[in-house]
mmCIF file of C-alpha atoms in Angstrom:
data_model
loop_
_atom_site.group_PDB
_atom_site.id
_atom_site.type_symbol
_atom_site.label_atom_id
_atom_site.label_comp_id
_atom_site.label_asym_id
_atom_site.label_seq_id
_atom_site.Cartn_x
_atom_site.Cartn_y
_atom_site.Cartn_z
ATOM 1 C CA MET B 1 119.941 124.107 80.957
ATOM 2 C CA ASN B 2 120.026 127.365 82.101
ATOM 3 C CA GLN B 3 121.546 129.637 79.466
ATOM 4 C CA LYS B 4 122.404 133.390 79.989
ATOM 5 C CA LYS B 5 123.029 135.909 77.443
ATOM 6 C CA GLN B 6 126.274 138.004 77.232
ATOM 7 C CA LYS B 7 126.277 141.667 76.594
ATOM 8 C CA ILE B 8 128.208 142.541 73.370
ATOM 9 C CA ASP B 9 129.777 146.002 72.882
ATOM 10 C CA ILE B 10 129.510 146.409 69.157
ATOM 11 C CA LYS B 11 131.761 149.606 69.050
ATOM 12 C CA ASP B 12 134.866 147.977 70.570
ATOM 13 C CA GLY B 13 134.154 144.332 69.551
ATOM 14 C CA ASN B 14 134.651 143.387 73.139
ATOM 15 C CA ILE B 15 132.404 141.170 75.027
ATOM 16 C CA ALA B 16 131.336 142.094 78.513
ATOM 17 C CA GLY B 17 130.926 139.684 81.490
ATOM 18 C CA ASN B 18 131.946 135.993 81.608
ATOM 19 C CA GLU B 19 128.730 133.978 81.294
ATOM 20 C CA GLU B 20 127.979 131.462 78.631
ATOM 21 C CA MET B 21 127.235 132.926 75.197
ATOM 22 C CA THR B 22 124.352 131.871 73.257
ATOM 23 C CA ASN B 23 125.056 133.843 70.099
ATOM 24 C CA GLN B 24 128.503 134.800 68.688
ATOM 25 C CA CYS B 25 128.667 137.951 66.710
ATOM 26 C CA SER B 26 131.378 139.718 64.684
ATOM 27 C CA GLU B 27 131.589 142.921 63.012
ATOM 28 C CA ASN B 28 132.961 143.546 59.530
ATOM 29 C CA GLU B 29 132.755 146.981 57.703
ATOM 30 C CA ASN B 30 129.596 148.227 59.022
ATOM 31 C CA GLN B 31 128.105 144.855 58.957
ATOM 32 C CA THR B 32 127.289 142.701 61.988
ATOM 33 C CA THR B 33 126.833 139.001 61.664
ATOM 34 C CA CYS B 34 125.913 136.626 64.495
ATOM 35 C CA GLU B 35 126.181 132.789 64.817
ATOM 36 C CA THR B 36 123.735 131.031 66.942
ATOM 37 C CA ASP B 37 125.277 128.390 69.483
ATOM 38 C CA PRO B 38 124.179 124.981 68.206
ATOM 39 C CA ASN B 39 123.334 123.991 71.864
ATOM 40 C CA ALA B 40 121.115 126.936 72.140
ATOM 41 C CA SER B 41 117.329 125.961 71.452
ATOM 42 C CA ASP B 42 114.513 127.977 70.156
ATOM 43 C CA GLU B 43 112.156 126.685 72.845
ATOM 44 C CA PRO B 44 111.578 128.930 75.703
ATOM 45 C CA ALA B 45 113.096 127.889 79.226
ATOM 46 C CA ASP B 46 109.303 127.211 80.448
ATOM 47 C CA GLU B 47 108.678 124.862 77.659
ATOM 48 C CA LYS B 48 111.866 122.918 78.278
ATOM 49 C CA ALA B 49 111.082 122.659 81.998
ATOM 50 C CA GLU B 50 107.547 121.475 81.295
ATOM 51 C CA ASN B 51 108.825 118.905 78.681
ATOM 52 C CA GLN B 52 111.491 117.701 81.356
ATOM 53 C CA ASP B 53 108.652 117.421 83.943
ATOM 54 C CA SER B 54 106.440 115.492 81.696
ATOM 55 C CA LEU B 55 109.286 113.289 80.743
ATOM 56 C CA ALA B 56 110.337 112.702 84.348
ATOM 57 C CA GLU B 57 106.552 111.811 85.109
ATOM 58 C CA ALA B 58 106.306 109.394 82.173
ATOM 59 C CA ASN B 59 109.579 107.540 83.244
ATOM 60 C CA ALA B 60 108.273 107.444 86.874
ATOM 61 C CA GLU B 61 104.997 105.925 85.479
ATOM 62 C CA ILE B 62 107.046 103.390 83.420
ATOM 63 C CA GLU B 63 108.946 102.264 86.402
ATOM 64 C CA GLU B 64 105.816 101.930 88.390
ATOM 65 C CA LEU B 65 104.131 99.884 85.656
ATOM 66 C CA LYS B 66 107.345 97.564 85.227
ATOM 67 C CA ASN B 67 107.215 96.824 89.113
ATOM 68 C CA LYS B 68 103.802 96.203 89.038
ATOM 69 C CA TYR B 69 104.153 93.733 86.130
ATOM 70 C CA LEU B 70 107.077 92.039 87.570
ATOM 71 C CA ARG B 71 105.113 91.650 91.056
ATOM 72 C CA THR B 72 102.072 90.206 89.091
ATOM 73 C CA VAL B 73 104.375 87.732 87.162
ATOM 74 C CA ALA B 74 105.908 86.589 90.399
ATOM 75 C CA GLU B 75 102.593 86.221 92.116
ATOM 76 C CA PHE B 76 101.266 84.138 89.128
ATOM 77 C CA GLU B 77 104.205 81.923 89.340
ATOM 78 C CA ASN B 78 103.708 81.479 93.049
ATOM 79 C CA TYR B 79 100.119 80.650 92.435
ATOM 80 C CA LYS B 80 100.931 78.094 89.803
ATOM 81 C CA LYS B 81 103.353 76.322 92.435
ATOM 82 C CA ARG B 82 100.902 76.403 95.291
ATOM 83 C CA THR B 83 98.373 74.884 92.891
ATOM 84 C CA ARG B 84 100.550 72.230 91.696
ATOM 85 C CA LYS B 85 101.506 71.268 95.428
ATOM 86 C CA GLU B 86 97.723 71.350 96.527
ATOM 87 C CA VAL B 87 96.944 68.939 93.587
ATOM 88 C CA ALA B 88 99.762 66.565 94.588
ATOM 89 C CA ASP B 89 98.796 66.534 98.072
ATOM 90 C CA LEU B 90 95.227 65.756 97.154
ATOM 91 C CA ILE B 91 96.167 62.845 95.224
ATOM 92 C CA LEU B 92 98.384 61.422 97.855
ATOM 93 C CA ASN B 93 96.009 62.309 100.754
ATOM 94 C CA GLY B 94 93.044 61.035 98.698
ATOM 95 C CA GLY B 95 94.513 57.702 98.105
ATOM 96 C CA GLU B 96 95.508 57.510 101.838
ATOM 97 C CA LYS B 97 92.067 58.250 102.956
ATOM 98 C CA THR B 98 90.385 55.793 100.550
ATOM 99 C CA VAL B 99 92.681 52.878 101.855
ATOM 100 C CA ALA B 100 92.155 53.902 105.391
ATOM 101 C CA ALA B 101 88.370 53.757 105.009
ATOM 102 C CA ILE B 102 88.482 50.458 103.285
ATOM 103 C CA LEU B 103 90.987 48.597 105.745
ATOM 104 C CA PRO B 104 88.300 48.077 108.425
ATOM 105 C CA ILE B 105 85.853 46.638 105.822
ATOM 106 C CA ILE B 106 88.365 44.369 104.583
ATOM 107 C CA ASP B 107 89.361 43.125 107.994
ATOM 108 C CA ASP B 108 85.585 42.528 108.771
ATOM 109 C CA MET B 109 85.451 40.473 105.670
ATOM 110 C CA GLU B 110 88.333 38.269 106.526
ATOM 111 C CA ARG B 111 86.981 37.635 110.063
ATOM 112 C CA ALA B 112 83.544 36.827 108.605
ATOM 113 C CA ILE B 113 85.270 34.387 106.117
ATOM 114 C CA ASP B 114 87.306 32.808 108.942
ATOM 115 C CA ASN B 115 84.246 32.352 111.067
ATOM 116 C CA ALA B 116 82.289 30.876 108.282
ATOM 117 C CA ALA B 117 84.917 28.238 107.643
ATOM 118 C CA LYS B 118 84.886 27.057 111.332
ATOM 119 C CA PRO B 119 82.760 24.117 112.229
ATOM 120 C CA LYS B 120 79.776 25.223 114.320
ATOM 121 C CA THR B 121 79.510 23.571 117.755
#
């Protein structure tokens, strides 16, 4: 918002130049009245630029934090899914390993029972 002031020639009532006006002045019987542009601000341009810079920095920080939050949430969801899958695999594989370990023992017991039932010669 770069505002430029216009030169006003009070004697003739003419406005010199064609830049944007920040004040509108009129002259009535040795009295000059001026209306301030409602869009014009009392803040100096340096303060406006500083405020805009700080606002831009704050918006950039908000975007950065928002992205960081979304990534963290997604990472946590992936962690939960991975943990559930690992638990399910452990249950399936744990049962399989137990049965595989017990099968040879059961086979040996069945052979022992069969041999015990046979008459000795």
